mmCIF file of C-alpha atoms and ligand atoms in Angstrom:
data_model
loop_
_atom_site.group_PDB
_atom_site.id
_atom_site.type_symbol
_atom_site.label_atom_id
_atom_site.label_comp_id
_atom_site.label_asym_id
_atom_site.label_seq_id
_atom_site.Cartn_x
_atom_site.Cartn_y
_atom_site.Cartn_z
ATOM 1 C CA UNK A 75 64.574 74.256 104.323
ATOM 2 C CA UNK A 76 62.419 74.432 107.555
ATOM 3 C CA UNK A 77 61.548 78.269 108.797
ATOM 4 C CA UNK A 78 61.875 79.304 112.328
ATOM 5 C CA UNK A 79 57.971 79.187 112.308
ATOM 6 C CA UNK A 80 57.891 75.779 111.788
ATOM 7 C CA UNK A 81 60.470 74.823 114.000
ATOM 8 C CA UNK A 82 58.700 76.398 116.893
ATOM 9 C CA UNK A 83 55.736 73.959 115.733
ATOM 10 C CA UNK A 84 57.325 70.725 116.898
ATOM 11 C CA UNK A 85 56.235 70.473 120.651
ATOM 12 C CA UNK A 86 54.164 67.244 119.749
ATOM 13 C CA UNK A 87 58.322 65.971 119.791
ATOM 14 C CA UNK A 88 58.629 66.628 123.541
ATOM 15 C CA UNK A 89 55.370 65.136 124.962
ATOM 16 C CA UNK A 90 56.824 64.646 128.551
ATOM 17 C CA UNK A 91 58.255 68.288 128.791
ATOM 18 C CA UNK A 92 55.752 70.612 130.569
ATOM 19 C CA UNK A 93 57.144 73.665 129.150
ATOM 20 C CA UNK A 94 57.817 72.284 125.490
ATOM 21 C CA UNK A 95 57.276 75.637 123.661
ATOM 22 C CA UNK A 96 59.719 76.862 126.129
ATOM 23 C CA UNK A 97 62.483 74.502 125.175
ATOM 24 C CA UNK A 98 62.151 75.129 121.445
ATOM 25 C CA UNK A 99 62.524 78.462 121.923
ATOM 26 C CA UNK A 100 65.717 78.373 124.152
ATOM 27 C CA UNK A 101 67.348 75.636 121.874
ATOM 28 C CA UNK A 102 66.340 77.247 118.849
ATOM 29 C CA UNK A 103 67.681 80.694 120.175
ATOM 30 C CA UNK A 104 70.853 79.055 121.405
ATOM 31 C CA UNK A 105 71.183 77.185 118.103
ATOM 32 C CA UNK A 106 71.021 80.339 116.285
ATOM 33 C CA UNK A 107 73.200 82.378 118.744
ATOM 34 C CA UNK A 108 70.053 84.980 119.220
ATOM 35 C CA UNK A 109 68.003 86.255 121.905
ATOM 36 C CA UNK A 110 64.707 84.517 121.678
ATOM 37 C CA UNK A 111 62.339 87.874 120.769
ATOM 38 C CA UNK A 112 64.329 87.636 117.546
ATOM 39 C CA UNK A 113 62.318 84.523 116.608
ATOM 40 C CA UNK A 114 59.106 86.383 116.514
ATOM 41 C CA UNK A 115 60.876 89.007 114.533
ATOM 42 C CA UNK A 116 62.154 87.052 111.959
ATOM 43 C CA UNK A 117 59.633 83.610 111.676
ATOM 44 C CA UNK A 118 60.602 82.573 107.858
ATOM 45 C CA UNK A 119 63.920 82.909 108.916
ATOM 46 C CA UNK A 120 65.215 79.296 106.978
ATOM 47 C CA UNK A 121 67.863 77.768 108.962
ATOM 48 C CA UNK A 122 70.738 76.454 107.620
ATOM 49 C CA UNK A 123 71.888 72.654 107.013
ATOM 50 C CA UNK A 124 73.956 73.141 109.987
ATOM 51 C CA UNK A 125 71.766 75.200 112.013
ATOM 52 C CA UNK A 126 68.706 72.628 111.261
ATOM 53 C CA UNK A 127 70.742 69.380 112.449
ATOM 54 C CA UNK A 128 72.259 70.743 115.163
ATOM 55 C CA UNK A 129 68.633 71.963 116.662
ATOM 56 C CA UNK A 130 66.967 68.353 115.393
ATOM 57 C CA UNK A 131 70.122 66.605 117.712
ATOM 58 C CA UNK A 132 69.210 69.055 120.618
ATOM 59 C CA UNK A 133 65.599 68.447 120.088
ATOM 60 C CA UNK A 134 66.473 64.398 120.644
ATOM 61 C CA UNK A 135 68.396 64.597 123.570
ATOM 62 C CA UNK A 136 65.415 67.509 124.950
ATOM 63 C CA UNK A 137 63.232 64.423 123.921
ATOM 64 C CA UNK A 138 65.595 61.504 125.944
ATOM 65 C CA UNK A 139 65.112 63.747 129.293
ATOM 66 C CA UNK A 140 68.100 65.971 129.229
ATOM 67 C CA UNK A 141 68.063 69.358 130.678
ATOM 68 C CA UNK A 142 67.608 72.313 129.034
ATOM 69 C CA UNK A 143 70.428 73.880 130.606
ATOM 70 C CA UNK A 144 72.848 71.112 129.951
ATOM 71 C CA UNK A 145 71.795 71.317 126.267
ATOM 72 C CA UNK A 146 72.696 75.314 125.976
ATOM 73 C CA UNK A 147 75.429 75.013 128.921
ATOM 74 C CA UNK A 148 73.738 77.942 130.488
ATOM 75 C CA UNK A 149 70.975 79.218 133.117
ATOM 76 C CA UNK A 150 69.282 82.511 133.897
ATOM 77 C CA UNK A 151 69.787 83.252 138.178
ATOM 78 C CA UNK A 152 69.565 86.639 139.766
ATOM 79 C CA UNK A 153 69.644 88.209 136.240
ATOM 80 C CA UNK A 154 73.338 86.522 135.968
ATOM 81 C CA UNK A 155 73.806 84.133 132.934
ATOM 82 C CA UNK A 156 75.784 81.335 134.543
ATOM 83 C CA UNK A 157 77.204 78.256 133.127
ATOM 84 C CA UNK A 158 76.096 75.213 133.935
ATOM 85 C CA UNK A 159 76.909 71.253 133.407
ATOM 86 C CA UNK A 160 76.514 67.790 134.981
ATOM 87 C CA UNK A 161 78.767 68.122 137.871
ATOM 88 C CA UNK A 162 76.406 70.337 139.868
ATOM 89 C CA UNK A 163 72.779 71.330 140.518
ATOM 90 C CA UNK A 164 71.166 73.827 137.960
ATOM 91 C CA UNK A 165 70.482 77.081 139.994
ATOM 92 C CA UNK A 166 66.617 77.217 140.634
ATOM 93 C CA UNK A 167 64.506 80.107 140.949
ATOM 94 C CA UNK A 168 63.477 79.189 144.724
ATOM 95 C CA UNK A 169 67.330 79.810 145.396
ATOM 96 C CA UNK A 170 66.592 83.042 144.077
ATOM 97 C CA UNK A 171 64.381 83.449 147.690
ATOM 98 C CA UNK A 172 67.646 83.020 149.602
ATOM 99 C CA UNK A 173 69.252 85.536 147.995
ATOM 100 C CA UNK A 174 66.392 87.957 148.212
ATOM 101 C CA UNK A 175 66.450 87.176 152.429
ATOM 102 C CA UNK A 176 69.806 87.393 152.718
ATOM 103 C CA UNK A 177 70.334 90.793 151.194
ATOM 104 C CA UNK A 178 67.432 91.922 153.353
ATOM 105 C CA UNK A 179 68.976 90.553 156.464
ATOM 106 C CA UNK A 180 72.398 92.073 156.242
ATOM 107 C CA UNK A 181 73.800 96.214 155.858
ATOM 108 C CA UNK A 182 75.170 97.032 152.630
ATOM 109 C CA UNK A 183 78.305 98.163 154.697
ATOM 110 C CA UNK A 184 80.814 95.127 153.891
ATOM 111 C CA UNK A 185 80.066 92.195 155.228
ATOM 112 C CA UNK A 186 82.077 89.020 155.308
ATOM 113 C CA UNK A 187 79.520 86.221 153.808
ATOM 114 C CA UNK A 188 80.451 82.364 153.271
ATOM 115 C CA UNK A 189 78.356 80.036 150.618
ATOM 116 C CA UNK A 190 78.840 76.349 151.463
ATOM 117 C CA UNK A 191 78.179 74.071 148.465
ATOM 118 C CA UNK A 192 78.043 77.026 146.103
ATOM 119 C CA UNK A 193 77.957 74.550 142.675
ATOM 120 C CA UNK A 194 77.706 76.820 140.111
ATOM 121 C CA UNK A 195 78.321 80.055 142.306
ATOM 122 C CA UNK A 196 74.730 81.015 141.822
ATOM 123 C CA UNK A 197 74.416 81.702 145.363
ATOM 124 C CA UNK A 198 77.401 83.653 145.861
ATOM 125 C CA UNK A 199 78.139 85.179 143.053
ATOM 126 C CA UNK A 200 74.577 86.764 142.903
ATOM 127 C CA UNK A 201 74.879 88.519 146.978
ATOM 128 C CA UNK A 202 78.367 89.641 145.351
ATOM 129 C CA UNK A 203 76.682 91.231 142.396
ATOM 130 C CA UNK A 204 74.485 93.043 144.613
ATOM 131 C CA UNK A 205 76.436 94.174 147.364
ATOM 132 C CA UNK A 206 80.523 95.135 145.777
ATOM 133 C CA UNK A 207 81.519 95.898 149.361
ATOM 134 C CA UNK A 208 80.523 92.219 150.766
ATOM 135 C CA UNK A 209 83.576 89.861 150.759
ATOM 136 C CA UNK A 210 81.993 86.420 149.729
ATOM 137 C CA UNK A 211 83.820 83.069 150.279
ATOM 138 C CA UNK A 212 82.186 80.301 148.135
ATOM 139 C CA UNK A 213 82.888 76.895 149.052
ATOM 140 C CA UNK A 214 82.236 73.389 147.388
ATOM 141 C CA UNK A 215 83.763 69.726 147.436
ATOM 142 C CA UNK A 216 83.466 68.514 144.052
ATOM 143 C CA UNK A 217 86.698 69.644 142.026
ATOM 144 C CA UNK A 218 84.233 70.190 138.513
ATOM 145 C CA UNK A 219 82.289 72.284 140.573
ATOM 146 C CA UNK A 220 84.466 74.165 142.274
ATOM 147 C CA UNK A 221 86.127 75.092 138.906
ATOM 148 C CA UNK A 222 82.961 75.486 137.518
ATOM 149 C CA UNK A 223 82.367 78.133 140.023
ATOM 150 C CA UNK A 224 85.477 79.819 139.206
ATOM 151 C CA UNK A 225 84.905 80.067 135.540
ATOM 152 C CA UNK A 226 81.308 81.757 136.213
ATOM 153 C CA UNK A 227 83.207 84.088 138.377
ATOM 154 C CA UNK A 228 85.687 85.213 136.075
ATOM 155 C CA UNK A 229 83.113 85.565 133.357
ATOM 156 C CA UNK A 230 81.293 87.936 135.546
ATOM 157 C CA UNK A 231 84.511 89.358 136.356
ATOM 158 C CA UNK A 232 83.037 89.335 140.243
ATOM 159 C CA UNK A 233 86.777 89.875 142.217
ATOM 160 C CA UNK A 234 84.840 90.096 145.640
ATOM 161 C CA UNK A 235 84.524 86.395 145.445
ATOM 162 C CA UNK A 236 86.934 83.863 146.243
ATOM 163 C CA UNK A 237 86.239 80.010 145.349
ATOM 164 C CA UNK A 238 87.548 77.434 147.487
ATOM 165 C CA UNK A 239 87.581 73.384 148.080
ATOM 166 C CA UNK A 240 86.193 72.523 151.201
ATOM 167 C CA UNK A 241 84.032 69.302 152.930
ATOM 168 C CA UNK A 242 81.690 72.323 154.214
ATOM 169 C CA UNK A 243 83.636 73.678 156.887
ATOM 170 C CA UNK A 244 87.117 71.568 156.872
ATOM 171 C CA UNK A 245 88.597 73.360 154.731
ATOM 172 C CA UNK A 246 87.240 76.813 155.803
ATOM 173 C CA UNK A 247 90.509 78.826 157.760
ATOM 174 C CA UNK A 248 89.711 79.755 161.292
ATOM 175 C CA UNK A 249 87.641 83.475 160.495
ATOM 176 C CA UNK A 250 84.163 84.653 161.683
ATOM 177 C CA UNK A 251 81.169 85.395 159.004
ATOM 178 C CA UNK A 252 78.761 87.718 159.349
ATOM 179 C CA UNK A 253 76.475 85.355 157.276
ATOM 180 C CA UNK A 254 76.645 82.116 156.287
ATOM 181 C CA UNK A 255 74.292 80.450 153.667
ATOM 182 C CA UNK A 256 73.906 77.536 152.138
ATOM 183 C CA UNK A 257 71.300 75.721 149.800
ATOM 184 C CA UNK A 258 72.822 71.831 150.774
ATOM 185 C CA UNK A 259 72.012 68.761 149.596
ATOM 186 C CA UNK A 260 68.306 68.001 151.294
ATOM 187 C CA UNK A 261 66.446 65.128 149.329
ATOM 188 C CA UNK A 262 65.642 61.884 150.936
ATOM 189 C CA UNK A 263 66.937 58.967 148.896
ATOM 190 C CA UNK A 264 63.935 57.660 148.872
ATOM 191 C CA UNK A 265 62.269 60.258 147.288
ATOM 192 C CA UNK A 266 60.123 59.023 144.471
ATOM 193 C CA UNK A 267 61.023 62.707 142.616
ATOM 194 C CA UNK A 268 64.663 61.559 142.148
ATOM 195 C CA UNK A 269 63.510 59.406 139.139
ATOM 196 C CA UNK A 270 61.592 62.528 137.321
ATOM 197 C CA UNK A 271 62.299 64.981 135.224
ATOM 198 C CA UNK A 272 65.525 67.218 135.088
ATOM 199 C CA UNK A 273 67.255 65.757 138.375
ATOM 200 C CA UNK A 274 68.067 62.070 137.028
ATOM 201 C CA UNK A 275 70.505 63.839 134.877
ATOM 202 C CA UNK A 276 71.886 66.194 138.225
ATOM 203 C CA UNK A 277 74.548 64.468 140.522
ATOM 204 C CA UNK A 278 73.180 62.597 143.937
ATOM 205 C CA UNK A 279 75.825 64.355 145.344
ATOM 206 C CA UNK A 280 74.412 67.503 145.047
ATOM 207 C CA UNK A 281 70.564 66.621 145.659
ATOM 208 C CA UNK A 282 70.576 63.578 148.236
ATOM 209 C CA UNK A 283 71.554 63.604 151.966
ATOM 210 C CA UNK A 284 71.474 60.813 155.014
ATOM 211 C CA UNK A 285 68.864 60.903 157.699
ATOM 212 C CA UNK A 286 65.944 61.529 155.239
ATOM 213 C CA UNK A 287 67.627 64.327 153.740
ATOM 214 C CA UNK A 288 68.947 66.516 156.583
ATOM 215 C CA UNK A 289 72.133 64.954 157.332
ATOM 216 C CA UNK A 290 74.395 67.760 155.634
ATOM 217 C CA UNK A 291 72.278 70.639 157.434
ATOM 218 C CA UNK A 292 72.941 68.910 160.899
ATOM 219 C CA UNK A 293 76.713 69.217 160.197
ATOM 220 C CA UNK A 294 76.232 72.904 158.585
ATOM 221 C CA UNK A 295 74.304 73.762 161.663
ATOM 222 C CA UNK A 296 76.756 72.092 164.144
ATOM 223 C CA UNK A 297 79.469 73.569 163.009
ATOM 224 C CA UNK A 298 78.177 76.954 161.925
ATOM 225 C CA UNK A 299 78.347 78.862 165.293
ATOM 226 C CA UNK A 300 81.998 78.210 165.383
ATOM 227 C CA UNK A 301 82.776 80.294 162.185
ATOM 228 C CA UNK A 302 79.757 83.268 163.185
ATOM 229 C CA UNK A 303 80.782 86.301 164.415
ATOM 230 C CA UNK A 304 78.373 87.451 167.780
ATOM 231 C CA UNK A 305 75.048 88.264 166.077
ATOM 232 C CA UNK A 306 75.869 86.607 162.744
ATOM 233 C CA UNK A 307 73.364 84.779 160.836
ATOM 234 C CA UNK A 308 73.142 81.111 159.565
ATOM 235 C CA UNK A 309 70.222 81.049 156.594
ATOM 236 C CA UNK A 310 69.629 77.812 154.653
ATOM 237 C CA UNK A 311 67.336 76.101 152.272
ATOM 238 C CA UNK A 312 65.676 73.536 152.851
ATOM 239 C CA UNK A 313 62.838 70.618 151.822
ATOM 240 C CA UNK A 314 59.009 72.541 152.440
ATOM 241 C CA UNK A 315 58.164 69.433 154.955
ATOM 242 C CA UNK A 316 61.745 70.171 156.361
ATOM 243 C CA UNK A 317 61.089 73.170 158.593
ATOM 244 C CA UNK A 318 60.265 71.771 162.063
ATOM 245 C CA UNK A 319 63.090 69.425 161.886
ATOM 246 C CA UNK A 320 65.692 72.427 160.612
ATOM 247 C CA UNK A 321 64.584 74.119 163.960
ATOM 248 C CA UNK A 322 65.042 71.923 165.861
ATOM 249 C CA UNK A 323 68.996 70.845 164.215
ATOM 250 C CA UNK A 324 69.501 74.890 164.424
ATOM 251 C CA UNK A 325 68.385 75.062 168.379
ATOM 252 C CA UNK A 326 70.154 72.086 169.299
ATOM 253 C CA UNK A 327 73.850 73.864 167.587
ATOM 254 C CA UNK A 328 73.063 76.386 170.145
ATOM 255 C CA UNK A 329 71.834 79.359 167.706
ATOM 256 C CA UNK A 330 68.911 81.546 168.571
ATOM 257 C CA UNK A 331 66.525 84.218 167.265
ATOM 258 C CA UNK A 332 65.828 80.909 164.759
ATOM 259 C CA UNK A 333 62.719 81.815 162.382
ATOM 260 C CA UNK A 334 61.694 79.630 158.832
ATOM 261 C CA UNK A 335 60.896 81.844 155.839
ATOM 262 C CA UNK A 336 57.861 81.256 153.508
ATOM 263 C CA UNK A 337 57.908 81.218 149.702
ATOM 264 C CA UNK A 338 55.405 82.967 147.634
ATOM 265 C CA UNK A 339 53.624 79.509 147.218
ATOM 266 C CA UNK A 340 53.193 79.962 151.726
ATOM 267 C CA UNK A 341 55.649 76.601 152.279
ATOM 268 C CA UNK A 342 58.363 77.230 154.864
ATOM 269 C CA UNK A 343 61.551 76.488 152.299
ATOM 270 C CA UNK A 344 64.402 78.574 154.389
ATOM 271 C CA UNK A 345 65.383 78.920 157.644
ATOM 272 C CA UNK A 346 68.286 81.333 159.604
ATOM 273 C CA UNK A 347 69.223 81.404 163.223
ATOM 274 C CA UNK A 348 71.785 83.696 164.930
ATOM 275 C CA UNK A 349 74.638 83.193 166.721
ATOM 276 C CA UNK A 350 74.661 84.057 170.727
ATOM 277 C CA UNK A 351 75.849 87.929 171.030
HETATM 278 C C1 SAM B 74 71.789 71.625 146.138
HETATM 279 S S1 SAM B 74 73.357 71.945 145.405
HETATM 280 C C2 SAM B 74 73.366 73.732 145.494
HETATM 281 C C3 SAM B 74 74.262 74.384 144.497
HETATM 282 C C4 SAM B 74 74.161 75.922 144.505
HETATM 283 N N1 SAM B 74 74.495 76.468 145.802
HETATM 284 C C5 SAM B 74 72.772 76.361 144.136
HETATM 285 O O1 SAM B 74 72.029 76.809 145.000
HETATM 286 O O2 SAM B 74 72.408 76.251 142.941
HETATM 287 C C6 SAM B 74 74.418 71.440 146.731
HETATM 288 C C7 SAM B 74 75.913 71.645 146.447
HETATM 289 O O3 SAM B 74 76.622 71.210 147.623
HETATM 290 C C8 SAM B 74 77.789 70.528 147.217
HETATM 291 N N2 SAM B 74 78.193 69.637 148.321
HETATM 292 C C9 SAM B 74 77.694 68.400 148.642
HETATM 293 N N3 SAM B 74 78.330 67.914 149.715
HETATM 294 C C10 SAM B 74 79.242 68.852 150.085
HETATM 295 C C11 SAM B 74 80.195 68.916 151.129
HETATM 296 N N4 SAM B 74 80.357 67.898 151.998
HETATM 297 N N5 SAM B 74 80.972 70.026 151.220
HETATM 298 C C12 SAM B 74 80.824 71.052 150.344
HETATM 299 N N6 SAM B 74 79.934 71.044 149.320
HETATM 300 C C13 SAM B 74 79.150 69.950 149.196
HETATM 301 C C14 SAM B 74 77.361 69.780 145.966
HETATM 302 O O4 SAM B 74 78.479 69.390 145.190
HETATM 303 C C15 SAM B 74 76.471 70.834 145.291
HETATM 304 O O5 SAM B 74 77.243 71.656 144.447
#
């Protein structure tokens, strides 16, 4: 029988993770369905036969590249526990920026708020979590996502929310937003990144876009002021060399009072605009 201890001695078995303690701590945790602080309380805890080859199968596939979060089926965003899978991005914590911003920008009064591309919901479900009185429309075009979305939403039993298919705005029926945000597909194709790490095993769908990454935030932008009330705000995320360009895609759709937002690392990653009052 192997202890907890030594489980949680078996980084040398991920050597191209950079957070390999990390990862045998969340499988080992999910594996034993406990919060991770009760490893440290109970170290010659001996797991079971069953316990023991589930985490050595986890360990292999954490090994072979696959994501953390498609190993436990859940991620950590906003303090939400959201469940995740292949058809969509895992939420990151610089999304976690946008939704800072965008509660900053807007009155707690309610405030009609659409999320284009929400994937898992992280997005939308997290502004609703915050703010009961905001009425949040989260849209996405992949089916699994979209019910993906919904089943995060029920779990969180968030009924400001509605989830809905749409091709960004086609789908969308003729109403004004107060805000509209959006983290959209920005990575170039090229992009030597796309071939590292956690995102080989995330849709191109989700991560890649035309026009060296800022084809979908041209039509976002294009169509945007169309769907913004007088005054309303447009805020998406975007690539850190992407800024400039985002400007320019947001002045040319006609919206003003347009301003990029830095990260704590001081790279632009988000920008907003407003529509004419
Ligand atoms: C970068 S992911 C962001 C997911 C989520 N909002 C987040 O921040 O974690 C982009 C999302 O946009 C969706 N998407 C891609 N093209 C779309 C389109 N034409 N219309 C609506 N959603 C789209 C993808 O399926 C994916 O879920």
């Amino acid at each position: 029988m192997i202890t907890v201890q030594q489980n949680l001695r078996r980084g040398g078995e991920l050597p191209d993770s950079d957070s390999a303690r990390l990862d045998l701590e969340v499988l080992l945790a999910h594996v034993l369905e406990r919060p991770r602080t009760w490893l440290y309380t109970w170290p010659e805890y001996e797991l079971s036969q069953s316990e023991q080859v589930q985490f050595d199968e986890l360990l292999r596939r954490r090994a072979a590249g696959e994501p953390v979060a498609h190993l436990t089926g859940e991620r950590e965003f906003w303090s939400l526990s959201l469940q995740v899978d292949a058809s969509t991005l895992i939420p990151r914590p610089d999304t976690e920026l946008l939704v800072e911003t965008a509660l900053a920008l807007c009155p707690v009064t309610p405030q009609r708020v659409l999320d284009l591309g929400t994937g898992t919901g992280a997005i939308a479900l997290a502004l609703a979590s915050e703010r009961p009185a905001w009425q949040v429309l989260a849209a996405e075009k992949s089916p699994d996502a979209l019910a993906l979305a919904e089943r995060n939403r029920v779990s969180l039993g968030l009924d400001n929310v509605r989830v809905i298919e749409s091709d960004w705005f086609a789908q969308i029926p003729p109403q004004s937003f107060d805000l509209i945000v959006s983290n959209p597909p920005y990575i170039d194709a090229a992009d030597p990144h796309l071939g590292q790490g956690d995102v080989r095993f995330e849709p191109r769908s989700a991560l890649v876009a035309d026009r060296e990454g800022l084809a979908d935030i041209e039509v976002i932008a294009a169509t945007a002021p169309a769907f913004l009330a007088p005054g309303g705000c447009l805020l998406v995320e975007h690539g850190w060399q992407q800024a400039a360009a985002v400007r320019a895609i947001f002045a040319d759709a006609g919206l003003v009072s347009i301003e990029s937002r830095r990260d704590y690392g001081g790279r632009e990653r988000l920008t907003l605009g407003r529509s004419q009052c």
